[in-house]
mmCIF file of C-alpha atoms in Angstrom:
data_model
loop_
_atom_site.group_PDB
_atom_site.id
_atom_site.type_symbol
_atom_site.label_atom_id
_atom_site.label_comp_id
_atom_site.label_asym_id
_atom_site.label_seq_id
_atom_site.Cartn_x
_atom_site.Cartn_y
_atom_site.Cartn_z
ATOM 1 C CA UNK A 1 20.067 10.782 14.218
ATOM 2 C CA UNK A 2 16.476 9.916 13.256
ATOM 3 C CA UNK A 3 15.771 8.256 16.604
ATOM 4 C CA UNK A 4 15.820 11.616 18.407
ATOM 5 C CA UNK A 5 13.537 13.428 15.969
ATOM 6 C CA UNK A 6 9.878 14.095 16.677
ATOM 7 C CA UNK A 7 7.319 13.764 13.936
ATOM 8 C CA UNK A 8 3.772 14.994 13.502
ATOM 9 C CA UNK A 9 1.219 12.215 13.099
ATOM 10 C CA UNK A 10 -2.230 12.793 11.611
ATOM 11 C CA UNK A 11 -5.240 11.684 13.624
ATOM 12 C CA UNK A 12 -6.863 8.553 12.231
ATOM 13 C CA UNK A 13 -9.770 9.269 9.899
ATOM 14 C CA UNK A 14 -13.339 8.492 10.949
ATOM 15 C CA UNK A 15 -15.494 6.282 8.751
ATOM 16 C CA UNK A 16 -19.277 6.059 8.437
ATOM 17 C CA UNK A 17 -18.983 2.738 6.575
ATOM 18 C CA UNK A 18 -16.738 -0.150 7.637
ATOM 19 C CA UNK A 19 -13.275 -0.391 6.087
ATOM 20 C CA UNK A 20 -11.776 -3.699 4.994
ATOM 21 C CA UNK A 21 -7.974 -3.883 4.847
ATOM 22 C CA UNK A 22 -5.712 -6.585 3.501
ATOM 23 C CA UNK A 23 -2.306 -6.935 5.127
ATOM 24 C CA UNK A 24 0.228 -8.572 2.827
ATOM 25 C CA UNK A 25 3.376 -9.558 4.691
ATOM 26 C CA UNK A 26 6.667 -11.167 3.747
ATOM 27 C CA UNK A 27 7.667 -12.960 6.991
ATOM 28 C CA UNK A 28 11.281 -13.568 5.943
ATOM 29 C CA UNK A 29 12.337 -12.202 9.358
ATOM 30 C CA UNK A 30 9.409 -13.668 11.298
ATOM 31 C CA UNK A 31 9.894 -11.830 14.608
ATOM 32 C CA UNK A 32 10.113 -8.474 12.857
ATOM 33 C CA UNK A 33 7.127 -9.288 10.637
ATOM 34 C CA UNK A 34 5.095 -10.280 13.700
ATOM 35 C CA UNK A 35 5.763 -6.889 15.316
ATOM 36 C CA UNK A 36 4.823 -5.068 12.100
ATOM 37 C CA UNK A 37 1.580 -7.066 11.909
ATOM 38 C CA UNK A 38 0.753 -6.339 15.554
ATOM 39 C CA UNK A 39 1.173 -2.603 14.977
ATOM 40 C CA UNK A 40 -0.918 -2.656 11.795
ATOM 41 C CA UNK A 41 -3.697 -4.674 13.439
ATOM 42 C CA UNK A 42 -3.822 -2.324 16.446
ATOM 43 C CA UNK A 43 -4.204 0.769 14.259
ATOM 44 C CA UNK A 44 -6.829 -0.918 12.086
ATOM 45 C CA UNK A 45 -8.782 -1.933 15.183
ATOM 46 C CA UNK A 46 -8.564 1.605 16.564
ATOM 47 C CA UNK A 47 -10.125 2.875 13.309
ATOM 48 C CA UNK A 48 -12.807 0.170 13.333
ATOM 49 C CA UNK A 49 -11.413 -1.554 10.232
ATOM 50 C CA UNK A 50 -11.524 -5.290 9.645
ATOM 51 C CA UNK A 51 -8.322 -7.014 8.570
ATOM 52 C CA UNK A 52 -7.377 -10.067 6.528
ATOM 53 C CA UNK A 53 -3.786 -11.276 6.352
ATOM 54 C CA UNK A 54 -1.856 -13.118 3.659
ATOM 55 C CA UNK A 55 1.789 -14.132 3.603
ATOM 56 C CA UNK A 56 4.094 -14.138 0.585
ATOM 57 C CA UNK A 57 7.673 -15.449 0.306
ATOM 58 C CA UNK A 58 9.481 -12.107 0.084
ATOM 59 C CA UNK A 59 9.227 -8.353 -0.331
ATOM 60 C CA UNK A 60 9.267 -8.620 -4.124
ATOM 61 C CA UNK A 61 6.030 -10.615 -4.046
ATOM 62 C CA UNK A 62 4.163 -8.113 -1.852
ATOM 63 C CA UNK A 63 3.235 -5.722 -4.726
ATOM 64 C CA UNK A 64 2.140 -8.646 -6.917
ATOM 65 C CA UNK A 65 -0.166 -10.010 -4.217
ATOM 66 C CA UNK A 66 -1.636 -6.563 -3.571
ATOM 67 C CA UNK A 67 -2.102 -6.031 -7.303
ATOM 68 C CA UNK A 68 -4.007 -9.301 -7.605
ATOM 69 C CA UNK A 69 -6.205 -8.477 -4.614
ATOM 70 C CA UNK A 70 -6.813 -4.950 -5.928
ATOM 71 C CA UNK A 71 -8.103 -6.376 -9.212
ATOM 72 C CA UNK A 72 -9.904 -9.489 -7.956
ATOM 73 C CA UNK A 73 -10.992 -9.003 -4.332
ATOM 74 C CA UNK A 74 -13.087 -6.575 -2.338
ATOM 75 C CA UNK A 75 -10.718 -4.574 -0.118
ATOM 76 C CA UNK A 76 -10.732 -0.855 0.559
ATOM 77 C CA UNK A 77 -7.028 -0.635 1.310
ATOM 78 C CA UNK A 78 -3.801 -2.573 1.566
ATOM 79 C CA UNK A 79 -0.927 -2.692 4.046
ATOM 80 C CA UNK A 80 2.439 -3.885 2.713
ATOM 81 C CA UNK A 81 4.723 -5.287 5.409
ATOM 82 C CA UNK A 82 8.142 -6.881 5.403
ATOM 83 C CA UNK A 83 11.784 -6.231 6.089
ATOM 84 C CA UNK A 84 14.854 -6.060 3.875
ATOM 85 C CA UNK A 85 18.200 -5.976 5.690
ATOM 86 C CA UNK A 86 21.301 -4.994 3.723
ATOM 87 C CA UNK A 87 23.507 -7.962 2.938
ATOM 88 C CA UNK A 88 26.741 -8.489 1.086
ATOM 89 C CA UNK A 89 25.352 -8.137 -2.444
ATOM 90 C CA UNK A 90 23.429 -5.638 -4.541
ATOM 91 C CA UNK A 91 20.311 -7.815 -4.227
ATOM 92 C CA UNK A 92 19.298 -5.511 -1.343
ATOM 93 C CA UNK A 93 19.061 -2.550 -3.727
ATOM 94 C CA UNK A 94 16.980 -4.508 -6.221
ATOM 95 C CA UNK A 95 14.518 -5.725 -3.594
ATOM 96 C CA UNK A 96 14.172 -2.300 -1.954
ATOM 97 C CA UNK A 97 13.775 -0.377 -5.190
ATOM 98 C CA UNK A 98 11.519 -2.809 -7.026
ATOM 99 C CA UNK A 99 9.149 -3.517 -4.130
ATOM 100 C CA UNK A 100 8.801 0.208 -3.475
ATOM 101 C CA UNK A 101 8.326 0.971 -7.169
ATOM 102 C CA UNK A 102 5.656 -1.730 -7.463
ATOM 103 C CA UNK A 103 3.727 -0.354 -4.494
ATOM 104 C CA UNK A 104 3.991 3.194 -5.825
ATOM 105 C CA UNK A 105 2.625 2.128 -9.203
ATOM 106 C CA UNK A 106 -0.325 0.446 -7.494
ATOM 107 C CA UNK A 107 -0.995 3.623 -5.533
ATOM 108 C CA UNK A 108 -0.852 5.744 -8.659
ATOM 109 C CA UNK A 109 -3.382 3.420 -10.290
ATOM 110 C CA UNK A 110 -5.825 3.972 -7.427
ATOM 111 C CA UNK A 111 -5.017 1.315 -4.821
ATOM 112 C CA UNK A 112 -4.900 2.645 -1.241
ATOM 113 C CA UNK A 113 -1.544 1.229 -0.145
ATOM 114 C CA UNK A 114 0.402 1.870 3.037
ATOM 115 C CA UNK A 115 4.036 0.856 2.612
ATOM 116 C CA UNK A 116 5.502 -0.734 5.734
ATOM 117 C CA UNK A 117 8.342 -2.643 4.112
ATOM 118 C CA UNK A 118 11.380 -1.772 6.205
ATOM 119 C CA UNK A 119 14.642 -1.187 4.359
ATOM 120 C CA UNK A 120 17.434 -1.126 6.920
ATOM 121 C CA UNK A 121 21.162 -1.550 7.332
ATOM 122 C CA UNK A 122 20.989 -4.050 10.210
ATOM 123 C CA UNK A 123 18.700 -6.096 12.451
ATOM 124 C CA UNK A 124 18.849 -3.579 15.309
ATOM 125 C CA UNK A 125 17.364 -0.854 13.086
ATOM 126 C CA UNK A 126 14.597 -3.231 12.011
ATOM 127 C CA UNK A 127 13.696 -4.163 15.584
ATOM 128 C CA UNK A 128 13.350 -0.508 16.628
ATOM 129 C CA UNK A 129 11.234 0.369 13.577
ATOM 130 C CA UNK A 130 8.965 -2.681 13.840
ATOM 131 C CA UNK A 131 8.285 -2.437 17.585
ATOM 132 C CA UNK A 132 4.603 -1.477 18.108
ATOM 133 C CA UNK A 133 5.723 0.389 21.253
ATOM 134 C CA UNK A 134 8.601 2.030 19.388
ATOM 135 C CA UNK A 135 8.536 3.532 15.910
ATOM 136 C CA UNK A 136 5.579 1.276 14.967
ATOM 137 C CA UNK A 137 6.112 1.332 11.207
ATOM 138 C CA UNK A 138 3.446 -1.379 10.788
ATOM 139 C CA UNK A 139 0.918 0.870 12.491
ATOM 140 C CA UNK A 140 2.092 3.783 10.384
ATOM 141 C CA UNK A 141 1.548 1.793 7.188
ATOM 142 C CA UNK A 142 -1.982 0.876 8.288
ATOM 143 C CA UNK A 143 -2.684 4.531 9.112
ATOM 144 C CA UNK A 144 -1.419 5.579 5.672
ATOM 145 C CA UNK A 145 -3.735 3.084 3.969
ATOM 146 C CA UNK A 146 -6.669 4.316 6.071
ATOM 147 C CA UNK A 147 -5.971 7.954 5.168
ATOM 148 C CA UNK A 148 -5.953 7.032 1.481
ATOM 149 C CA UNK A 149 -9.227 5.133 1.877
ATOM 150 C CA UNK A 150 -10.727 8.251 3.473
ATOM 151 C CA UNK A 151 -9.568 10.393 0.537
ATOM 152 C CA UNK A 152 -10.938 7.883 -1.963
ATOM 153 C CA UNK A 153 -14.320 7.927 -0.265
ATOM 154 C CA UNK A 154 -14.325 11.709 -0.045
ATOM 155 C CA UNK A 155 -13.524 12.187 -3.702
ATOM 156 C CA UNK A 156 -15.809 9.363 -4.883
ATOM 157 C CA UNK A 157 -18.755 11.586 -3.930
ATOM 158 C CA UNK A 158 -17.692 14.295 -6.355
ATOM 159 C CA UNK A 159 -19.934 14.776 -9.379
ATOM 160 C CA UNK A 160 -17.269 16.159 -11.677
ATOM 161 C CA UNK A 161 -16.496 13.800 -14.578
ATOM 162 C CA UNK A 162 -13.099 12.263 -15.059
ATOM 163 C CA UNK A 163 -11.254 11.299 -18.199
ATOM 164 C CA UNK A 164 -12.152 11.482 -21.879
ATOM 165 C CA UNK A 165 -15.755 11.869 -22.943
ATOM 166 C CA UNK A 166 -16.383 11.949 -26.688
ATOM 167 C CA UNK A 167 -18.699 14.612 -27.981
ATOM 168 C CA UNK A 168 -20.789 14.310 -31.122
ATOM 169 C CA UNK A 169 -20.722 11.290 -33.372
ATOM 170 C CA UNK A 170 -18.206 8.558 -32.927
ATOM 171 C CA UNK A 171 -16.489 7.431 -36.111
ATOM 172 C CA UNK A 172 -13.633 5.001 -36.678
ATOM 173 C CA UNK A 173 -10.741 6.526 -38.607
ATOM 174 C CA UNK A 174 -10.828 5.628 -42.289
ATOM 175 C CA UNK A 175 -14.548 4.838 -42.410
ATOM 176 C CA UNK A 176 -16.793 6.692 -44.817
ATOM 177 C CA UNK A 177 -20.486 7.446 -44.495
ATOM 178 C CA UNK A 178 -23.012 5.665 -46.632
ATOM 179 C CA UNK A 179 -23.113 2.162 -48.091
ATOM 180 C CA UNK A 180 -19.891 0.338 -48.853
ATOM 181 C CA UNK A 181 -18.828 0.506 -52.512
ATOM 182 C CA UNK A 182 -18.712 -2.695 -54.535
#
């Protein structure tokens, strides 16, 4: 049973420059979302980070909102919050898999995302996981985002180049040197 396990938790990173986080929450289960938000805010405050909050209709919209903010706004990291409780249909699987996949893709593209979207079998599991004085999954998602921000800042100072750098002359395939023939 996972409730009796103990887990190692990393200390929060220290920052020399303020961190700005965006929490994107799907408040479908409002009481659970409120607990997740409280946990995320507390961890952000402990790390000295400022927080903005936006709400979206459901867990499937969380990655889209984060993707838009990643491209168009000025945030260092993102905290995805929400809750999906198994129902009678396969919609649960779609929402869980696609929201997680969307957040993972954002992370792989460079966004510092902490995933706090709960995927549970029943309400009781959600309540335990969301409770800021319990498993505090909202706080854990904020901590994950902060750790990724710290890594981004650490590696941004590196002088090693990244990606493709052409050497020599650049020429478009099929072009010839000299004047065009008539």
